[in-house]
Short mmCIF file of N, CA and C in Angstrom, two decimals:
data_model
loop_
_atom_site.label_atom_id
_atom_site.label_comp_id
_atom_site.label_asym_id
_atom_site.label_seq_id
_atom_site.Cartn_x
_atom_site.Cartn_y
_atom_site.Cartn_z
N PHE Q 73 27.45 102.53 23.36
CA PHE Q 73 28.74 102.20 24.06
C PHE Q 73 29.76 103.18 23.53
N VAL Q 74 30.55 103.65 23.89
CA VAL Q 74 31.73 103.89 23.43
C VAL Q 74 33.46 103.39 23.05
N ASN Q 75 33.51 103.09 22.04
CA ASN Q 75 34.95 102.87 21.52
C ASN Q 75 36.13 103.56 22.22
N ARG Q 76 37.56 103.48 22.58
CA ARG Q 76 38.14 104.31 23.10
C ARG Q 76 39.59 103.80 22.03
N TYR Q 77 40.01 104.30 21.36
CA TYR Q 77 41.56 104.52 20.82
C TYR Q 77 42.38 105.59 21.32
N ASP Q 78 43.25 105.07 22.39
CA ASP Q 78 44.41 105.68 22.83
C ASP Q 78 45.47 105.04 21.82
N PRO Q 79 46.36 106.43 21.65
CA PRO Q 79 47.26 105.96 21.29
C PRO Q 79 48.46 104.92 21.42
N PRO Q 80 48.79 103.82 20.92
CA PRO Q 80 50.14 103.36 21.47
C PRO Q 80 50.71 103.92 22.23
N ARG Q 81 51.10 102.73 23.62
CA ARG Q 81 52.10 103.06 24.86
C ARG Q 81 53.39 103.17 24.41
N ARG Q 82 54.69 103.92 25.02
CA ARG Q 82 55.97 104.05 24.47
C ARG Q 82 56.64 104.34 25.72
N LEU Q 83 57.89 103.31 25.76
CA LEU Q 83 58.81 103.55 26.57
C LEU Q 83 60.34 103.65 25.78
N LEU Q 84 60.90 104.71 26.13
CA LEU Q 84 61.96 105.50 25.89
C LEU Q 84 62.85 105.41 26.82
N ILE Q 85 63.92 104.00 26.66
CA ILE Q 85 64.73 104.09 28.01
C ILE Q 85 66.26 104.59 27.47
N VAL Q 86 66.91 105.30 28.21
CA VAL Q 86 68.29 105.76 28.05
C VAL Q 86 68.97 105.03 29.27
N GLY Q 87 70.03 104.32 28.47
CA GLY Q 87 71.47 103.50 28.95
C GLY Q 87 70.87 102.06 28.48
N ALA Q 88 71.54 101.55 27.75
CA ALA Q 88 71.38 100.11 27.31
C ALA Q 88 72.70 98.67 28.75
N VAL Q 89 71.79 99.13 29.90
CA VAL Q 89 71.94 98.78 31.33
C VAL Q 89 71.48 97.71 31.49
N GLN Q 90 71.98 96.90 32.68
CA GLN Q 90 71.22 95.79 32.89
C GLN Q 90 69.53 95.89 33.38
N ILE Q 91 69.53 97.17 34.36
CA ILE Q 91 68.35 97.30 34.77
C ILE Q 91 67.13 97.24 33.22
N ALA Q 92 67.71 97.96 32.15
CA ALA Q 92 67.54 98.09 30.80
C ALA Q 92 66.48 97.35 30.21
N GLN Q 93 67.69 96.05 30.81
CA GLN Q 93 67.54 94.99 29.43
C GLN Q 93 66.28 93.92 30.59
N SER Q 94 65.68 93.87 31.85
CA SER Q 94 64.50 93.60 32.73
C SER Q 94 63.52 94.42 32.56
N LEU Q 95 63.47 95.89 32.36
CA LEU Q 95 62.71 97.17 32.02
C LEU Q 95 62.40 96.71 31.02
N ALA Q 96 63.06 96.64 29.62
CA ALA Q 96 62.34 96.64 28.26
C ALA Q 96 62.14 95.41 28.49
N GLN Q 97 62.47 94.17 28.80
CA GLN Q 97 61.25 92.80 28.81
C GLN Q 97 59.56 92.87 29.26
N LEU Q 98 59.77 93.45 30.23
CA LEU Q 98 58.60 93.90 31.13
C LEU Q 98 57.58 94.82 30.31
N ALA Q 99 58.19 95.89 29.87
CA ALA Q 99 57.47 96.37 28.97
C ALA Q 99 56.89 96.07 27.64
N THR Q 100 57.62 95.14 27.02
CA THR Q 100 56.81 94.34 25.83
C THR Q 100 56.23 93.59 25.97
N THR Q 101 56.48 92.92 27.70
CA THR Q 101 55.27 91.91 27.77
C THR Q 101 53.57 92.69 28.16
N LEU Q 102 54.14 94.07 28.82
CA LEU Q 102 52.87 94.36 28.82
C LEU Q 102 52.51 95.43 27.37
N GLY Q 103 52.66 95.39 26.28
CA GLY Q 103 52.57 95.35 24.88
C GLY Q 103 52.79 97.05 25.13
N ILE Q 104 53.91 97.77 25.57
CA ILE Q 104 54.06 99.01 25.78
C ILE Q 104 55.79 98.94 24.17
N GLU Q 105 55.20 99.57 23.08
CA GLU Q 105 56.34 99.71 22.30
C GLU Q 105 57.82 100.37 22.95
N THR Q 106 58.50 99.63 22.66
CA THR Q 106 60.16 99.71 23.51
C THR Q 106 61.20 100.03 22.76
N VAL Q 107 61.71 101.48 23.11
CA VAL Q 107 63.05 101.93 22.41
C VAL Q 107 64.21 101.93 23.81
N VAL Q 108 65.31 101.60 23.14
CA VAL Q 108 66.72 101.64 23.40
C VAL Q 108 67.78 102.56 23.31
N ILE Q 109 68.33 103.27 23.96
CA ILE Q 109 68.67 104.71 23.42
C ILE Q 109 70.13 104.50 23.98
N ASP Q 110 71.08 104.27 23.07
CA ASP Q 110 72.41 104.50 24.15
C ASP Q 110 73.30 104.82 22.88
N PRO Q 111 74.04 105.58 23.38
CA PRO Q 111 75.58 105.89 21.71
C PRO Q 111 76.48 105.01 22.24
N ARG Q 112 75.94 104.08 23.24
CA ARG Q 112 77.72 103.13 23.20
C ARG Q 112 77.05 102.18 22.88
N ALA Q 113 77.83 101.84 21.57
CA ALA Q 113 77.17 100.34 20.78
C ALA Q 113 77.43 99.18 21.41
N ARG Q 114 78.31 99.24 21.97
CA ARG Q 114 78.89 97.76 22.39
C ARG Q 114 77.67 97.17 23.74
N PHE Q 115 76.95 97.77 23.78
CA PHE Q 115 76.58 97.51 25.02
C PHE Q 115 74.56 97.47 24.17
N LEU Q 116 74.43 98.13 23.16
CA LEU Q 116 73.27 97.86 22.46
C LEU Q 116 72.99 96.89 21.43
N THR Q 117 72.95 96.01 21.91
CA THR Q 117 72.87 94.70 20.97
C THR Q 117 71.68 93.85 20.86
N GLU Q 118 71.17 93.48 19.83
CA GLU Q 118 69.98 92.85 19.80
C GLU Q 118 69.98 91.84 20.65
N GLU Q 119 71.22 90.66 21.21
CA GLU Q 119 71.17 89.81 21.70
C GLU Q 119 70.89 90.50 23.38
N ARG Q 120 71.45 91.63 23.40
CA ARG Q 120 70.79 92.33 24.86
C ARG Q 120 69.29 92.23 25.03
N PHE Q 121 68.85 93.07 24.10
CA PHE Q 121 67.93 93.75 23.82
C PHE Q 121 66.82 92.51 23.11
N PRO Q 122 66.24 91.81 22.78
CA PRO Q 122 65.58 91.05 21.82
C PRO Q 122 64.50 91.93 21.46
N GLY Q 123 63.84 92.04 20.41
CA GLY Q 123 62.12 92.64 20.38
C GLY Q 123 62.25 94.00 20.17
N VAL Q 124 62.97 94.76 20.45
CA VAL Q 124 62.75 95.88 20.84
C VAL Q 124 63.68 97.10 20.22
N THR Q 125 63.68 97.90 19.64
CA THR Q 125 64.12 98.71 19.17
C THR Q 125 65.04 99.44 20.00
N LEU Q 126 66.11 99.71 19.09
CA LEU Q 126 67.81 99.96 19.63
C LEU Q 126 68.00 101.72 18.71
N ASP Q 127 68.79 102.42 19.14
CA ASP Q 127 68.73 103.47 18.69
C ASP Q 127 69.76 104.05 19.24
N ASP Q 128 71.17 103.89 18.92
CA ASP Q 128 72.29 104.57 19.09
C ASP Q 128 72.65 106.09 19.31
N ARG Q 129 71.61 107.03 18.82
CA ARG Q 129 72.01 108.33 18.82
C ARG Q 129 71.86 108.50 19.73
N TRP Q 130 72.63 110.10 20.00
CA TRP Q 130 72.62 110.62 21.49
C TRP Q 130 71.50 110.77 21.86
N PRO Q 131 70.97 110.67 23.64
CA PRO Q 131 69.55 110.60 23.87
C PRO Q 131 69.13 111.97 23.60
N ASP Q 132 69.64 113.20 23.52
CA ASP Q 132 68.89 114.25 23.38
C ASP Q 132 68.18 114.52 21.88
N GLU Q 133 69.03 113.90 21.38
CA GLU Q 133 68.52 113.89 19.59
C GLU Q 133 67.26 112.88 19.33
N ALA Q 134 67.74 111.84 19.70
CA ALA Q 134 66.88 110.82 19.92
C ALA Q 134 65.44 110.78 20.59
N ILE Q 135 65.68 111.55 21.56
CA ILE Q 135 64.20 111.63 21.93
C ILE Q 135 63.38 113.19 21.85
N ALA Q 136 64.31 114.13 21.44
CA ALA Q 136 63.76 115.38 20.23
C ALA Q 136 62.82 114.78 18.99
N ALA Q 137 63.16 113.90 18.34
CA ALA Q 137 63.01 112.71 17.33
C ALA Q 137 61.90 112.50 17.49
N TYR Q 138 61.70 111.41 18.59
CA TYR Q 138 60.39 110.39 19.01
C TYR Q 138 59.38 111.05 19.49
N ARG Q 139 59.69 112.60 19.60
CA ARG Q 139 58.55 113.51 19.85
C ARG Q 139 57.82 112.83 21.30
N PRO Q 140 58.03 112.76 22.43
CA PRO Q 140 57.07 112.04 23.42
C PRO Q 140 55.98 112.66 23.58
N GLY Q 141 54.87 112.29 23.62
CA GLY Q 141 53.48 112.92 24.15
C GLY Q 141 53.13 112.17 25.25
N PRO Q 142 52.13 112.12 26.13
CA PRO Q 142 50.87 111.82 26.78
C PRO Q 142 51.05 110.32 26.68
N SER Q 143 51.54 109.58 25.94
CA SER Q 143 51.69 108.14 26.21
C SER Q 143 52.50 107.78 26.05
N THR Q 144 53.95 108.43 26.75
CA THR Q 144 55.19 108.15 26.21
C THR Q 144 56.14 108.29 27.63
N ALA Q 145 56.86 107.39 27.82
CA ALA Q 145 57.31 107.21 29.29
C ALA Q 145 58.97 107.53 28.86
N VAL Q 146 59.93 108.32 29.33
CA VAL Q 146 61.20 108.00 29.57
C VAL Q 146 62.02 107.77 30.74
N VAL Q 147 62.82 107.28 30.68
CA VAL Q 147 63.32 106.59 31.95
C VAL Q 147 64.85 106.49 31.81
N THR Q 148 65.77 107.21 32.01
CA THR Q 148 66.98 107.38 31.89
C THR Q 148 68.00 106.63 33.41
N LEU Q 149 68.96 105.66 32.48
CA LEU Q 149 69.38 104.28 33.69
C LEU Q 149 70.62 104.26 33.21
N SER Q 150 71.44 105.46 32.77
CA SER Q 150 73.08 105.07 32.31
C SER Q 150 73.43 105.30 33.15
N HIS Q 151 73.38 106.35 34.36
CA HIS Q 151 74.46 106.50 35.59
C HIS Q 151 75.20 107.60 35.04
N ASP Q 152 75.59 107.96 33.61
CA ASP Q 152 76.33 109.07 33.25
C ASP Q 152 75.69 110.31 32.85
N ILE Q 153 76.29 111.11 33.43
CA ILE Q 153 75.59 112.44 33.25
C ILE Q 153 75.81 113.03 31.95
N LYS Q 154 76.94 112.57 31.46
CA LYS Q 154 76.77 113.12 29.81
C LYS Q 154 75.66 112.09 28.92
N ILE Q 155 75.36 111.59 29.21
CA ILE Q 155 73.86 110.56 28.85
C ILE Q 155 72.55 111.12 28.93
N ASP Q 156 72.72 111.11 30.78
CA ASP Q 156 70.75 111.21 31.10
C ASP Q 156 70.99 112.35 31.09
N ASP Q 157 71.86 113.42 31.60
CA ASP Q 157 71.33 114.95 31.88
C ASP Q 157 70.67 115.55 30.71
N PRO Q 158 71.15 115.33 29.45
CA PRO Q 158 70.95 115.98 28.01
C PRO Q 158 69.52 114.98 27.82
N ALA Q 159 69.44 113.93 28.10
CA ALA Q 159 67.89 113.18 27.79
C ALA Q 159 67.17 113.64 28.60
N LEU Q 160 67.16 113.90 30.20
CA LEU Q 160 65.97 114.54 30.95
C LEU Q 160 65.60 115.94 29.97
N ILE Q 161 66.72 116.95 29.91
CA ILE Q 161 66.38 117.85 29.51
C ILE Q 161 65.41 117.88 28.55
N ALA Q 162 65.70 117.20 27.13
CA ALA Q 162 64.76 117.01 26.15
C ALA Q 162 63.87 115.99 26.63
N ALA Q 163 63.59 115.28 27.72
CA ALA Q 163 62.52 114.94 27.87
C ALA Q 163 61.66 115.62 28.82
N LEU Q 164 61.89 116.59 29.56
CA LEU Q 164 61.10 118.12 30.31
C LEU Q 164 60.52 118.61 29.17
N SER Q 165 61.57 118.61 28.17
CA SER Q 165 60.26 119.67 27.50
C SER Q 165 59.42 119.42 26.51
N SER Q 166 59.26 118.14 26.49
CA SER Q 166 58.11 117.29 26.09
C SER Q 166 56.85 117.55 26.94
N ASP Q 167 55.87 116.18 26.16
CA ASP Q 167 54.69 115.98 27.15
C ASP Q 167 54.78 114.83 27.55
N ALA Q 168 55.76 114.09 28.20
CA ALA Q 168 55.76 113.08 28.20
C ALA Q 168 54.87 112.56 29.65
N ALA Q 169 54.70 111.39 29.68
CA ALA Q 169 53.45 111.08 30.36
C ALA Q 169 54.14 110.91 31.67
N TYR Q 170 55.10 110.15 31.99
CA TYR Q 170 56.18 109.86 32.92
C TYR Q 170 57.94 110.38 32.35
N VAL Q 171 58.46 110.36 33.28
CA VAL Q 171 60.00 110.81 32.95
C VAL Q 171 60.71 110.25 34.39
N GLY Q 172 61.38 109.44 34.55
CA GLY Q 172 62.02 109.16 35.50
C GLY Q 172 63.59 108.95 35.58
N ALA Q 173 64.33 109.21 36.37
CA ALA Q 173 65.60 109.03 36.26
C ALA Q 173 66.28 107.81 37.66
N LEU Q 174 67.10 107.39 37.23
CA LEU Q 174 67.96 106.45 38.26
C LEU Q 174 68.67 107.39 38.88
N GLY Q 175 69.29 106.82 40.44
CA GLY Q 175 70.08 107.37 41.23
C GLY Q 175 69.29 107.46 42.82
N SER Q 176 70.50 107.89 43.63
CA SER Q 176 69.98 108.16 45.13
C SER Q 176 69.24 109.02 44.78
N ARG Q 177 68.87 109.50 46.17
CA ARG Q 177 68.57 110.94 46.32
C ARG Q 177 69.29 112.17 46.57
N LYS Q 178 70.40 111.81 47.11
CA LYS Q 178 71.80 112.45 46.84
C LYS Q 178 72.16 112.78 45.84
N SER Q 179 72.14 111.84 44.88
CA SER Q 179 72.99 112.17 43.09
C SER Q 179 71.71 112.84 42.65
N HIS Q 180 69.76 112.51 42.66
CA HIS Q 180 68.89 113.51 42.56
C HIS Q 180 69.48 114.97 42.75
N ALA Q 181 69.37 115.10 44.27
CA ALA Q 181 69.92 116.41 44.46
C ALA Q 181 71.10 117.18 43.57
N ALA Q 182 72.57 116.64 43.22
CA ALA Q 182 72.78 117.17 42.71
C ALA Q 182 72.60 117.62 40.90
N ARG Q 183 71.46 116.49 40.47
CA ARG Q 183 71.37 116.66 38.87
C ARG Q 183 70.30 117.67 38.82
N ARG Q 184 69.32 117.46 40.31
CA ARG Q 184 68.65 119.28 39.98
C ARG Q 184 69.43 120.50 40.00
N GLU Q 185 70.65 120.64 40.91
CA GLU Q 185 71.13 121.44 40.57
C GLU Q 185 72.12 121.52 39.12
N ARG Q 186 71.97 120.67 38.76
CA ARG Q 186 73.42 120.70 37.20
C ARG Q 186 72.06 121.46 36.12
N LEU Q 187 70.79 120.69 36.23
CA LEU Q 187 69.77 120.63 35.33
C LEU Q 187 68.94 121.90 35.51
N ALA Q 188 68.91 122.56 36.48
CA ALA Q 188 68.64 124.51 37.38
C ALA Q 188 69.55 124.87 36.87
N ALA Q 189 70.85 124.40 36.47
CA ALA Q 189 72.06 125.50 35.56
C ALA Q 189 71.87 125.84 34.06
N GLU Q 190 71.23 124.60 33.65
CA GLU Q 190 71.25 124.55 32.54
C GLU Q 190 69.66 125.21 32.37
N GLY Q 191 68.94 125.67 32.99
CA GLY Q 191 67.72 126.17 32.32
C GLY Q 191 66.52 125.67 32.51
N VAL Q 192 66.49 124.23 32.82
CA VAL Q 192 65.11 123.79 33.41
C VAL Q 192 64.47 124.21 34.55
N THR Q 193 63.39 124.57 34.57
CA THR Q 193 62.77 125.14 35.66
C THR Q 193 62.22 124.16 36.52
N PRO Q 194 61.58 125.21 37.77
CA PRO Q 194 61.33 124.30 38.81
C PRO Q 194 60.31 123.34 38.48
N GLU Q 195 59.35 124.10 38.27
CA GLU Q 195 58.31 122.96 37.69
C GLU Q 195 58.84 121.75 37.06
N GLN Q 196 59.57 121.81 35.46
CA GLN Q 196 60.21 120.69 35.42
C GLN Q 196 60.66 119.86 36.04
N LEU Q 197 61.68 120.29 37.01
CA LEU Q 197 62.40 119.46 37.38
C LEU Q 197 61.15 118.87 38.56
N GLU Q 198 60.04 119.12 39.08
CA GLU Q 198 59.08 118.38 39.91
C GLU Q 198 58.73 117.28 38.83
N ARG Q 199 59.04 116.90 38.03
CA ARG Q 199 58.13 116.01 36.79
C ARG Q 199 59.30 114.77 36.85
N ILE Q 200 59.97 115.22 37.41
CA ILE Q 200 61.09 113.94 37.54
C ILE Q 200 60.63 113.09 38.83
N ASP Q 201 60.45 111.49 38.31
CA ASP Q 201 60.18 110.81 39.39
C ASP Q 201 61.73 110.05 39.72
N ALA Q 202 62.15 110.42 40.87
CA ALA Q 202 63.79 110.37 41.31
C ALA Q 202 64.11 110.00 42.63
N PRO Q 203 64.60 108.53 43.61
CA PRO Q 203 64.86 107.60 42.71
C PRO Q 203 63.80 107.12 41.47
N VAL Q 204 63.80 106.64 40.69
CA VAL Q 204 62.87 106.30 39.95
C VAL Q 204 62.07 104.81 40.40
N GLY Q 205 60.76 105.00 39.72
CA GLY Q 205 60.11 104.24 40.53
C GLY Q 205 59.51 103.88 41.44
N ILE Q 206 58.39 103.15 41.81
CA ILE Q 206 57.92 103.01 43.20
C ILE Q 206 58.13 102.50 44.36
N ASP Q 207 58.70 102.83 45.50
CA ASP Q 207 59.17 102.32 46.51
C ASP Q 207 58.74 101.37 47.28
N ILE Q 208 59.41 99.73 46.29
CA ILE Q 208 58.99 98.66 46.93
C ILE Q 208 60.29 98.07 47.58
N GLY Q 209 61.32 98.73 48.01
CA GLY Q 209 62.63 97.91 48.76
C GLY Q 209 63.24 97.07 47.75
N ALA Q 210 62.80 97.62 46.22
CA ALA Q 210 63.80 97.29 45.29
C ALA Q 210 65.13 96.54 45.55
N ILE Q 211 65.59 95.29 45.28
CA ILE Q 211 66.51 94.79 45.23
C ILE Q 211 67.07 94.16 44.10
N GLY Q 212 67.83 94.54 43.03
CA GLY Q 212 68.40 93.98 41.66
C GLY Q 212 67.76 94.38 40.34
N PRO Q 213 68.23 94.10 39.16
CA PRO Q 213 67.80 95.20 38.48
C PRO Q 213 66.13 94.49 37.83
N SER Q 214 65.76 93.56 38.29
CA SER Q 214 64.73 92.99 37.94
C SER Q 214 63.19 93.53 38.78
N GLU Q 215 63.77 93.68 40.17
CA GLU Q 215 62.82 94.73 41.01
C GLU Q 215 62.80 95.98 40.95
N ILE Q 216 64.04 96.68 40.30
CA ILE Q 216 64.10 97.48 39.82
C ILE Q 216 63.25 98.04 39.01
N ALA Q 217 63.10 97.37 37.68
CA ALA Q 217 62.53 97.16 36.84
C ALA Q 217 61.33 97.24 36.89
N LEU Q 218 60.53 96.56 37.87
CA LEU Q 218 59.18 95.88 38.16
C LEU Q 218 58.58 97.24 38.63
N SER Q 219 59.54 97.51 39.88
CA SER Q 219 59.18 99.25 40.15
C SER Q 219 58.95 100.38 39.23
N VAL Q 220 59.68 100.28 38.59
CA VAL Q 220 59.86 101.39 37.11
C VAL Q 220 58.70 101.59 36.90
N ALA Q 221 58.46 99.95 36.27
CA ALA Q 221 57.19 99.49 35.19
C ALA Q 221 55.73 99.93 35.97
N ALA Q 222 55.39 99.63 37.20
CA ALA Q 222 54.58 100.09 38.03
C ALA Q 222 54.78 101.57 37.68
N ALA Q 223 55.27 102.43 38.26
CA ALA Q 223 55.46 104.17 38.33
C ALA Q 223 54.78 104.27 37.19
N MET Q 224 55.72 103.89 35.72
CA MET Q 224 54.94 104.31 34.50
C MET Q 224 53.66 104.11 34.21
N ILE Q 225 52.99 103.03 34.71
CA ILE Q 225 51.73 102.26 34.33
C ILE Q 225 50.86 103.15 35.09
N GLY Q 226 51.44 103.54 36.36
CA GLY Q 226 50.17 104.88 37.00
C GLY Q 226 50.08 105.96 36.48
N ALA Q 227 51.76 106.39 35.87
CA ALA Q 227 51.30 107.88 35.25
C ALA Q 227 50.31 107.81 33.93
N PHE Q 228 50.73 106.63 33.32
CA PHE Q 228 49.63 106.71 31.92
C PHE Q 228 48.24 106.90 32.31
N HIS Q 229 48.06 106.36 33.91
CA HIS Q 229 46.37 106.22 34.19
C HIS Q 229 46.31 107.43 35.52
N ASP Q 230 46.79 108.39 34.99
CA ASP Q 230 47.51 109.82 35.93
C ASP Q 230 46.87 109.22 37.54
N ARG Q 231 47.53 108.53 38.15
CA ARG Q 231 47.81 107.77 39.21
C ARG Q 231 49.06 108.45 40.08
N ARG Q 232 49.78 109.19 39.21
CA ARG Q 232 51.32 109.58 39.76
C ARG Q 232 50.72 110.90 40.07
#
């Protein structure tokens, strides 16, 4: 019989918003190393995100430093294009298993246009799971976090 030793799973959450709080808690419960990235220090506090790594660098810089690979998921949740778009560009240039972005289909269409104008290829754009998560009709931060976690786990198991 063979023992398999996979690298630890990691989640990089961009945007210290309410959905991020629920997602960080759920990911930690699932044994996933979790990092919340947001340059807005007033949102990025230990009280809001107990037990996870907090990173106040600009997301593109932080993501590049974490070097996402096949055991890493990157999810952008800030709803701020100055934060999310550079993070997505950095994530899409990596081997991250899962790249998800919060927003409606309409906002994702506009996002795709912006990212394409920045040189993101059509193949890279197709990697973005948006609207983020599995469509379960989620209402509220906790249900959205659950749908994102399910999509991320599916990607880790090559099911997406």
